[in-house]
Amino acid sequence: MTAQEVKKSKKKSAQKESITPEKAQAEKSSDSVKSKYGPIVSFPYQRVWSRCILILGVLLIVWYNNRQGKEIYLAKQKDVLVSRAQNIECSTDYRDELEKYPGCVPEKCGRYVTDKLVSATEADVLLKLAKSGLDLAGSDGGVSILDLHSGALSKGQGFVNIFKHAEAKKIFNSMDSAIYKVVKTKIQHTVAHHFGIDMNKIYLTKPTFFSRMINKPAKTIHDEYWHPHIDKETYESFHYTSLLYLSDYNKDFEGGRFIFMDKNDVNTTIEPRKGRVSMFTSGSENLHLVEKVKSGTRYALTVSFTCDESAAISDLYFTETLN
């Protein structure tokens, strides 16, 4: 055997020794897989096509999210807010009123939320008041209204005067009236302060009312609260709208969130919380809706203000109304 042959023999022997039992087993397993399932399928431009499919998937996700719109939370139910504001550009709705109601018509527009304005005791009294009054009648549809200034109470598909009901004197008293007025005045002060206007230039206006929403089919147009709307279009005298929530989202009811519909498919959401007050300018800068209530009962008090003194309503005094 020549020197070269000896060298080759030693090299082969070394290669055999370097193959460990683990490597041999792995190679055997690999061969087994190949023989069982056949060779790996491949096709021309496989990497290019894989990337195209990945990009297409990402684009579909982006499209779906944009189609659904974006949601911003101004206030969640679990939040306890001293104050939170969102300023937005005023619409042209007030342009013709600037000279007519100087120092009152909104020049600073937006939304404001606080959980520290109305006490738990005040909220409890107003909730009891709302339940007691609304339980005397009620709408055939999903929304019942109680306006204690006019006496209007939903019944069937119309309204009756609650103060002509025999039970009215038993459920309303001067203490309730006083607390109602205190809450109204605190809201009025806060609206004036936040929007930078003179409190003496804004007046309580109609309709100011309690509402009860349940999961029941609509019977009249008043039951369809889930359509986008603008308060100032519905009630021309409105300049500032406020809501006091008297029940809790996801505890007392499901659905029923308050949603502002902004530009570029952005929604700004408020989840009701008992005692929470939201305030906003009433023009088209604040297009909004309330989600359908899915279950439970949603209670709220709407308190509205105007710069037009001729559209003002007086404060509530049960002792005078019931006599």
CSV table of C-alpha atoms in Angstrom, one decimal:
chain,number,residue,atom,x,y,z
A,1,MET,CA,0.0,0.0,0.0
A,2,THR,CA,1.4,3.3,-1.0
A,3,ALA,CA,1.7,6.3,1.3
A,4,GLN,CA,-1.1,8.1,-0.5
A,5,GLU,CA,-3.5,5.1,-0.1
A,6,VAL,CA,-2.6,4.9,3.6
A,7,LYS,CA,-3.4,8.6,4.0
A,8,LYS,CA,-6.8,8.1,2.3
A,9,SER,CA,-7.6,5.1,4.5
A,10,LYS,CA,-6.8,7.0,7.7
A,11,LYS,CA,-9.0,9.9,6.5
A,12,LYS,CA,-12.0,7.6,5.9
A,13,SER,CA,-11.5,6.0,9.3
A,14,ALA,CA,-11.4,9.4,11.0
A,15,GLN,CA,-14.6,10.4,9.3
A,16,LYS,CA,-16.4,7.2,10.4
A,17,GLU,CA,-15.2,7.8,14.0
A,18,SER,CA,-16.5,11.4,13.9
A,19,ILE,CA,-20.1,10.3,13.2
A,20,THR,CA,-21.6,9.9,16.6
A,21,PRO,CA,-24.6,7.7,17.3
A,22,GLU,CA,-26.8,10.8,17.7
A,23,LYS,CA,-25.8,12.1,14.2
A,24,ALA,CA,-26.4,8.7,12.7
A,25,GLN,CA,-29.8,8.5,14.3
A,26,ALA,CA,-30.7,12.1,13.0
A,27,GLU,CA,-29.6,11.2,9.5
A,28,LYS,CA,-31.6,8.0,9.6
A,29,SER,CA,-34.7,9.9,10.9
A,30,SER,CA,-34.3,12.5,8.1
A,31,ASP,CA,-34.1,9.8,5.5
A,32,SER,CA,-37.2,8.2,7.0
A,33,VAL,CA,-39.2,11.4,6.8
A,34,LYS,CA,-38.0,12.0,3.2
A,35,SER,CA,-39.0,8.6,2.2
A,36,LYS,CA,-42.3,8.7,4.0
A,37,TYR,CA,-43.6,12.1,2.8
A,38,GLY,CA,-41.5,12.6,-0.3
A,39,PRO,CA,-39.3,15.5,-1.2
A,40,ILE,CA,-40.1,19.1,0.0
A,41,VAL,CA,-42.4,20.8,-2.4
A,42,SER,CA,-41.0,23.9,-4.0
A,43,PHE,CA,-42.0,26.1,-6.9
A,44,PRO,CA,-40.5,29.1,-8.8
A,45,TYR,CA,-40.2,32.4,-6.9
A,46,GLN,CA,-41.4,30.7,-3.7
A,47,ARG,CA,-39.8,33.4,-1.4
A,48,VAL,CA,-41.4,36.2,-3.4
A,49,TRP,CA,-44.9,34.7,-3.2
A,50,SER,CA,-44.5,34.1,0.5
A,51,ARG,CA,-43.7,37.7,1.1
A,52,CYS,CA,-46.6,38.8,-1.1
A,53,ILE,CA,-49.0,36.8,0.9
A,54,LEU,CA,-47.6,38.2,4.2
A,55,ILE,CA,-47.9,41.8,2.9
A,56,LEU,CA,-51.5,41.1,1.7
A,57,GLY,CA,-52.4,39.8,5.2
A,58,VAL,CA,-51.1,42.9,6.9
A,59,LEU,CA,-52.9,45.2,4.4
A,60,LEU,CA,-56.2,43.3,5.1
A,61,ILE,CA,-55.8,43.8,8.9
A,62,VAL,CA,-55.1,47.5,8.4
A,63,TRP,CA,-58.1,47.9,6.1
A,64,TYR,CA,-60.4,46.1,8.5
A,65,ASN,CA,-59.3,48.3,11.5
A,66,ASN,CA,-59.7,51.5,9.4
A,67,ARG,CA,-63.2,50.4,8.3
A,68,GLN,CA,-64.2,49.8,11.9
A,69,GLY,CA,-62.9,53.3,12.9
A,70,LYS,CA,-60.9,54.3,15.9
A,71,GLU,CA,-62.2,54.6,19.4
A,72,ILE,CA,-60.9,57.0,22.0
A,73,TYR,CA,-62.1,56.8,25.6
A,74,LEU,CA,-62.8,60.1,27.2
A,75,ALA,CA,-64.0,58.3,30.4
A,76,LYS,CA,-64.2,54.6,31.3
A,77,GLN,CA,-66.6,53.3,33.9
A,78,LYS,CA,-63.7,52.3,36.2
A,79,ASP,CA,-62.1,55.8,36.0
A,80,VAL,CA,-62.7,58.2,38.9
A,81,LEU,CA,-62.1,61.6,37.3
A,82,VAL,CA,-61.6,64.9,39.0
A,83,SER,CA,-61.8,66.4,35.5
A,84,ARG,CA,-61.0,65.5,32.0
A,85,ALA,CA,-61.5,67.7,29.0
A,86,GLN,CA,-61.3,67.4,25.2
A,87,ASN,CA,-61.2,70.7,23.3
A,88,ILE,CA,-62.5,70.7,19.7
A,89,GLU,CA,-63.0,73.4,17.0
A,90,CYS,CA,-66.4,75.1,17.2
A,91,SER,CA,-68.8,74.6,14.3
A,92,THR,CA,-70.4,77.5,12.4
A,93,ASP,CA,-73.7,76.9,14.1
A,94,TYR,CA,-73.2,79.8,16.5
A,95,ARG,CA,-72.0,82.3,14.0
A,96,ASP,CA,-75.3,84.2,13.7
A,97,GLU,CA,-75.7,84.3,17.5
A,98,LEU,CA,-72.4,85.8,18.5
A,99,GLU,CA,-73.7,89.4,18.4
A,100,LYS,CA,-77.1,88.4,19.7
A,101,TYR,CA,-75.7,86.7,22.9
A,102,PRO,CA,-72.3,88.1,23.5
A,103,GLY,CA,-70.2,86.5,26.3
A,104,CYS,CA,-72.5,83.4,26.2
A,105,VAL,CA,-72.4,81.7,22.8
A,106,PRO,CA,-69.7,79.1,22.6
A,107,GLU,CA,-66.4,80.3,21.4
A,108,LYS,CA,-64.5,77.5,23.1
A,109,CYS,CA,-66.0,74.2,22.2
A,110,GLY,CA,-65.5,70.6,23.5
A,111,ARG,CA,-66.4,68.1,26.1
A,112,TYR,CA,-65.8,67.9,29.9
A,113,VAL,CA,-66.3,65.0,32.3
A,114,THR,CA,-66.1,64.9,36.1
A,115,ASP,CA,-66.9,62.4,38.8
A,116,LYS,CA,-66.4,64.8,41.7
A,117,LEU,CA,-69.2,67.3,41.2
A,118,VAL,CA,-72.3,65.4,42.4
A,119,SER,CA,-72.1,63.5,45.7
A,120,ALA,CA,-73.1,59.9,46.1
A,121,THR,CA,-76.0,61.0,48.4
A,122,GLU,CA,-77.2,63.5,45.7
A,123,ALA,CA,-77.0,60.8,43.0
A,124,ASP,CA,-79.0,58.3,45.2
A,125,VAL,CA,-81.8,60.9,45.9
A,126,LEU,CA,-82.1,61.7,42.2
A,127,LEU,CA,-82.1,58.0,41.2
A,128,LYS,CA,-84.9,57.3,43.7
A,129,LEU,CA,-86.8,60.3,42.4
A,130,ALA,CA,-86.4,59.0,38.8
A,131,LYS,CA,-87.5,55.5,39.6
A,132,SER,CA,-90.4,56.6,41.7
A,133,GLY,CA,-91.8,58.9,39.0
A,134,LEU,CA,-91.1,56.6,36.0
A,135,ASP,CA,-92.6,53.6,37.8
A,136,LEU,CA,-96.0,55.4,37.8
A,137,ALA,CA,-96.3,54.9,34.0
A,138,GLY,CA,-93.7,54.1,31.3
A,139,SER,CA,-93.3,54.0,27.6
A,140,ASP,CA,-94.3,51.0,25.4
A,141,GLY,CA,-90.9,51.3,23.8
A,142,GLY,CA,-87.3,51.3,25.1
A,143,VAL,CA,-87.2,54.9,26.4
A,144,SER,CA,-89.3,56.5,29.2
A,145,ILE,CA,-89.1,60.2,30.0
A,146,LEU,CA,-89.9,62.2,33.1
A,147,ASP,CA,-89.7,66.0,32.8
A,148,LEU,CA,-90.5,67.4,36.3
A,149,HIS,CA,-90.5,71.0,35.0
A,150,SER,CA,-93.5,70.4,32.7
A,151,GLY,CA,-94.8,67.3,34.4
A,152,ALA,CA,-94.5,65.2,31.2
A,153,LEU,CA,-94.3,61.4,31.9
A,154,SER,CA,-94.1,58.7,29.2
A,155,LYS,CA,-97.1,56.5,29.1
A,156,GLY,CA,-97.7,54.0,26.3
A,157,GLN,CA,-96.8,55.9,23.1
A,158,GLY,CA,-97.6,59.3,24.5
A,159,PHE,CA,-97.3,61.4,27.7
A,160,VAL,CA,-99.4,62.2,30.8
A,161,ASN,CA,-99.0,64.9,33.5
A,162,ILE,CA,-97.4,63.2,36.5
A,163,PHE,CA,-98.6,65.9,38.8
A,164,LYS,CA,-102.2,64.9,38.2
A,165,HIS,CA,-101.4,61.3,39.3
A,166,ALA,CA,-102.8,60.5,42.7
A,167,GLU,CA,-99.5,59.1,43.9
A,168,ALA,CA,-97.4,62.2,43.0
A,169,LYS,CA,-97.8,63.9,46.4
A,170,LYS,CA,-96.6,60.7,48.1
A,171,ILE,CA,-93.3,60.4,46.2
A,172,PHE,CA,-92.2,64.0,45.8
A,173,ASN,CA,-91.3,66.4,48.6
A,174,SER,CA,-89.5,69.7,49.1
A,175,MET,CA,-86.2,68.0,50.1
A,176,ASP,CA,-86.0,66.2,46.8
A,177,SER,CA,-86.8,69.5,45.0
A,178,ALA,CA,-84.0,71.3,47.0
A,179,ILE,CA,-81.4,68.6,46.1
A,180,TYR,CA,-82.5,68.7,42.4
A,181,LYS,CA,-81.9,72.5,42.4
A,182,VAL,CA,-78.5,72.2,44.1
A,183,VAL,CA,-77.3,69.7,41.5
A,184,LYS,CA,-78.6,71.8,38.7
A,185,THR,CA,-76.8,74.9,40.0
A,186,LYS,CA,-73.5,73.0,40.5
A,187,ILE,CA,-73.7,71.8,36.9
A,188,GLN,CA,-74.5,75.4,35.7
A,189,HIS,CA,-71.5,76.8,37.5
A,190,THR,CA,-69.2,74.2,36.1
A,191,VAL,CA,-70.5,74.6,32.5
A,192,ALA,CA,-69.9,78.4,32.8
A,193,HIS,CA,-66.4,77.9,34.4
A,194,HIS,CA,-65.2,75.3,31.9
A,195,PHE,CA,-66.4,77.1,28.8
A,196,GLY,CA,-65.3,80.5,30.0
A,197,ILE,CA,-68.7,82.3,30.1
A,198,ASP,CA,-70.7,84.2,32.7
A,199,MET,CA,-72.9,81.9,34.7
A,200,ASN,CA,-75.7,84.6,34.8
A,201,LYS,CA,-75.9,84.5,31.0
A,202,ILE,CA,-76.9,80.9,30.7
A,203,TYR,CA,-80.4,79.7,31.6
A,204,LEU,CA,-81.9,76.3,32.3
A,205,THR,CA,-84.0,75.4,29.2
A,206,LYS,CA,-86.4,72.6,28.1
A,207,PRO,CA,-86.3,69.7,27.8
A,208,THR,CA,-84.5,68.9,31.0
A,209,PHE,CA,-85.5,65.4,32.0
A,210,PHE,CA,-84.9,62.0,33.5
A,211,SER,CA,-84.5,59.1,31.1
A,212,ARG,CA,-84.9,55.4,31.6
A,213,MET,CA,-83.5,53.1,28.8
A,214,ILE,CA,-84.2,49.3,28.6
A,215,ASN,CA,-83.8,46.6,25.9
A,216,LYS,CA,-87.2,46.9,24.3
A,217,PRO,CA,-88.2,47.4,20.7
A,218,ALA,CA,-88.8,51.0,19.6
A,219,LYS,CA,-92.4,52.1,19.3
A,220,THR,CA,-92.0,55.7,18.3
A,221,ILE,CA,-89.2,57.9,16.9
A,222,HIS,CA,-88.4,59.0,20.5
A,223,ASP,CA,-87.3,55.5,21.3
A,224,GLU,CA,-84.6,55.5,18.5
A,225,TYR,CA,-81.9,57.1,20.5
A,226,TRP,CA,-79.1,55.2,18.7
A,227,HIS,CA,-79.2,57.4,15.6
A,228,PRO,CA,-76.5,60.1,15.4
A,229,HIS,CA,-77.9,63.5,16.1
A,230,ILE,CA,-77.0,67.1,17.0
A,231,ASP,CA,-78.8,68.7,20.0
A,232,LYS,CA,-78.9,72.2,18.5
A,233,GLU,CA,-80.6,70.8,15.4
A,234,THR,CA,-83.2,69.1,17.5
A,235,TYR,CA,-83.7,72.0,19.9
A,236,GLU,CA,-82.6,75.3,18.4
A,237,SER,CA,-82.3,77.1,21.8
A,238,PHE,CA,-79.7,74.7,23.1
A,239,HIS,CA,-76.1,76.0,23.6
A,240,TYR,CA,-74.8,73.7,26.3
A,241,THR,CA,-75.9,70.1,27.2
A,242,SER,CA,-75.0,68.1,30.3
A,243,LEU,CA,-75.8,64.6,31.4
A,244,LEU,CA,-75.7,63.2,35.0
A,245,TYR,CA,-75.5,59.4,34.9
A,246,LEU,CA,-77.5,57.6,37.6
A,247,SER,CA,-76.4,54.0,36.9
A,248,ASP,CA,-73.3,52.1,36.1
A,249,TYR,CA,-72.2,50.7,32.7
A,250,ASN,CA,-71.5,47.0,32.8
A,251,LYS,CA,-73.0,46.7,36.3
A,252,ASP,CA,-76.6,48.0,36.0
A,253,PHE,CA,-76.8,47.6,32.2
A,254,GLU,CA,-74.9,46.6,29.1
A,255,GLY,CA,-74.6,48.7,26.0
A,256,GLY,CA,-75.8,52.3,26.4
A,257,ARG,CA,-72.4,54.0,26.1
A,258,PHE,CA,-72.4,57.7,25.0
A,259,ILE,CA,-70.4,58.2,21.8
A,260,PHE,CA,-69.2,61.3,20.0
A,261,MET,CA,-68.8,60.8,16.3
A,262,ASP,CA,-65.8,62.8,15.2
A,263,LYS,CA,-64.0,63.3,11.8
A,264,ASN,CA,-61.9,60.6,10.1
A,265,ASP,CA,-64.1,57.8,11.6
A,266,VAL,CA,-62.9,58.5,15.2
A,267,ASN,CA,-65.3,57.8,18.0
A,268,THR,CA,-64.9,59.4,21.5
A,269,THR,CA,-66.7,57.3,24.1
A,270,ILE,CA,-68.0,58.0,27.6
A,271,GLU,CA,-69.0,55.0,29.7
A,272,PRO,CA,-71.7,55.9,32.2
A,273,ARG,CA,-70.8,55.9,35.9
A,274,LYS,CA,-73.2,56.7,38.7
A,275,GLY,CA,-72.7,60.3,39.7
A,276,ARG,CA,-70.6,61.1,36.6
A,277,VAL,CA,-71.4,64.4,34.8
A,278,SER,CA,-70.5,65.1,31.2
A,279,MET,CA,-70.9,68.5,29.6
A,280,PHE,CA,-70.5,69.6,26.0
A,281,THR,CA,-71.4,72.4,23.5
A,282,SER,CA,-74.6,71.6,21.7
A,283,GLY,CA,-73.7,72.3,18.1
A,284,SER,CA,-72.6,70.0,15.2
A,285,GLU,CA,-69.1,69.8,16.5
A,286,ASN,CA,-70.6,67.3,19.0
A,287,LEU,CA,-72.5,64.9,16.8
A,288,HIS,CA,-73.3,61.9,19.0
A,289,LEU,CA,-75.4,58.9,19.8
A,290,VAL,CA,-76.2,56.4,22.6
A,291,GLU,CA,-75.6,52.7,21.9
A,292,LYS,CA,-78.5,50.4,22.2
A,293,VAL,CA,-79.0,49.1,25.7
A,294,LYS,CA,-78.6,45.3,25.5
A,295,SER,CA,-79.7,44.5,29.0
A,296,GLY,CA,-80.5,46.0,32.4
A,297,THR,CA,-81.7,49.6,33.0
A,298,ARG,CA,-79.9,52.8,32.2
A,299,TYR,CA,-80.9,56.0,34.2
A,300,ALA,CA,-79.7,59.5,33.4
A,301,LEU,CA,-80.7,63.2,33.9
A,302,THR,CA,-80.3,65.6,31.0
A,303,VAL,CA,-79.8,69.2,32.0
A,304,SER,CA,-79.8,71.7,29.2
A,305,PHE,CA,-78.8,75.4,29.0
A,306,THR,CA,-79.4,78.3,26.6
A,307,CYS,CA,-78.2,81.8,26.1
A,308,ASP,CA,-81.7,82.9,25.1
A,309,GLU,CA,-83.5,84.2,28.1
A,310,SER,CA,-86.8,83.9,26.4
A,311,ALA,CA,-86.3,80.1,26.2
A,312,ALA,CA,-85.5,79.8,29.9
A,313,ILE,CA,-87.6,77.7,32.3
A,314,SER,CA,-87.9,78.2,36.0
A,315,ASP,CA,-86.3,76.1,38.8
A,316,LEU,CA,-88.2,73.2,40.1
A,317,TYR,CA,-90.5,73.6,43.2
A,318,PHE,CA,-92.6,70.6,44.1
A,319,THR,CA,-94.5,72.3,46.8
A,320,GLU,CA,-95.9,74.8,44.2
A,321,THR,CA,-96.4,72.3,41.5
A,322,LEU,CA,-98.3,69.8,43.6
A,323,ASN,CA,-100.7,72.3,45.2
